[in-house]
């Protein structure tokens, strides 16, 4: 695996420091509710697979995350889908993490669902509140919201990367994949 491997225990910190807003939003919802719905588990689960979480570690991660359910319920209702994402069940396909364009253009989240792209799917009030809560300064928040208003969601995410990684001195390509965002961020931290 090109990105190395991570353990269930490392997920909180790596997501907090390196993941794009779509995945941090899913992670935060999972921690707050001890649950996320199917669309979120799929989007986030494949992302985690892409950053190097093995199927064994994924089982540990999701079992602990769904703290309010029994082992029995977990095995019956969730374990299969986790193994499925890793190609160990059903049609045994090697499912790839979703790209930004797939997340932005297909299967929009309805109420109570947390998947999707915050730049595309949050109301502008919620997006602004989230960016401010992350301590992004007002001028940068305005720039990001302007891009969103003009439907440049991936440019907004690229700007988000730039303003949250001031140590990055190089011009980066536009973000087209959540896993690229993560890898760029991780690489910067390792420099
Ligand atoms: Fe995630 Fe892509 Fe949206 Fe950024 S543009 S938040 S990486 S889906």
Short mmCIF file of C-alpha atoms in Angstrom, two decimals, residues 27-103:
data_model
loop_
_atom_site.label_atom_id
_atom_site.label_comp_id
_atom_site.label_asym_id
_atom_site.label_seq_id
_atom_site.Cartn_x
_atom_site.Cartn_y
_atom_site.Cartn_z
CA UNK A 27 -15.89 11.15 11.53
CA UNK A 28 -17.31 13.80 13.85
CA UNK A 29 -20.86 12.57 13.26
CA UNK A 30 -19.77 9.01 13.96
CA UNK A 31 -18.15 10.05 17.23
CA UNK A 32 -21.11 12.23 18.26
CA UNK A 33 -23.87 9.73 17.41
CA UNK A 34 -21.93 6.46 17.76
CA UNK A 35 -23.48 5.65 14.41
CA UNK A 36 -23.64 6.85 10.80
CA UNK A 37 -26.00 5.73 8.10
CA UNK A 38 -25.20 3.48 5.17
CA UNK A 39 -24.14 6.18 2.69
CA UNK A 40 -21.72 7.57 5.23
CA UNK A 41 -20.30 4.19 6.17
CA UNK A 42 -19.67 3.48 2.51
CA UNK A 43 -18.03 6.82 1.71
CA UNK A 44 -15.98 6.91 4.90
CA UNK A 45 -15.21 3.19 4.98
CA UNK A 46 -13.72 3.21 1.49
CA UNK A 47 -11.75 6.37 2.28
CA UNK A 48 -10.28 4.66 5.36
CA UNK A 49 -9.43 1.62 3.29
CA UNK A 50 -7.66 3.99 0.88
CA UNK A 51 -5.52 5.52 3.62
CA UNK A 52 -4.31 2.12 4.73
CA UNK A 53 -6.78 0.74 7.28
CA UNK A 54 -6.75 -3.05 6.84
CA UNK A 55 -9.96 -5.05 7.05
CA UNK A 56 -8.92 -6.34 10.48
CA UNK A 57 -8.33 -2.82 11.76
CA UNK A 58 -11.56 -1.66 10.09
CA UNK A 59 -13.46 -4.27 12.11
CA UNK A 60 -11.89 -2.96 15.32
CA UNK A 61 -12.54 0.64 14.35
CA UNK A 62 -16.23 0.22 13.46
CA UNK A 63 -16.96 -2.16 16.34
CA UNK A 64 -15.64 0.40 18.82
CA UNK A 65 -17.29 3.32 17.02
CA UNK A 66 -20.76 1.74 17.20
CA UNK A 67 -20.44 1.62 20.95
CA UNK A 68 -24.17 1.40 21.66
CA UNK A 69 -24.91 -1.87 19.88
CA UNK A 70 -24.25 -5.48 20.85
CA UNK A 71 -21.60 -7.68 19.25
CA UNK A 72 -24.40 -9.79 17.86
CA UNK A 73 -26.08 -6.87 16.12
CA UNK A 74 -22.72 -5.65 14.85
CA UNK A 75 -21.89 -9.03 13.34
CA UNK A 76 -25.33 -9.40 11.78
CA UNK A 77 -25.83 -5.92 10.41
CA UNK A 78 -22.46 -4.33 9.81
CA UNK A 79 -19.59 -6.80 9.61
CA UNK A 80 -20.67 -8.16 6.23
CA UNK A 81 -20.66 -4.72 4.64
CA UNK A 82 -17.20 -3.97 5.98
CA UNK A 83 -15.83 -7.20 4.54
CA UNK A 84 -17.76 -6.47 1.33
CA UNK A 85 -15.99 -3.10 0.97
CA UNK A 86 -12.71 -4.98 1.15
CA UNK A 87 -13.76 -7.42 -1.55
CA UNK A 88 -14.17 -10.36 0.83
CA UNK A 89 -17.89 -10.92 0.30
CA UNK A 90 -20.46 -10.84 -2.48
CA UNK A 91 -18.98 -10.06 -5.86
CA UNK A 92 -15.52 -9.64 -4.32
CA UNK A 93 -14.77 -6.45 -6.18
CA UNK A 94 -11.86 -4.22 -5.29
CA UNK A 95 -13.94 -1.14 -4.45
CA UNK A 96 -12.11 2.13 -4.76
CA UNK A 97 -12.62 5.18 -2.55
CA UNK A 98 -15.02 7.68 -4.13
CA UNK A 99 -13.69 10.67 -6.06
CA UNK A 100 -14.89 14.21 -5.40
CA UNK A 101 -16.96 14.30 -8.58
CA UNK A 102 -18.74 11.10 -7.59
CA UNK A 103 -19.41 12.45 -4.09
#
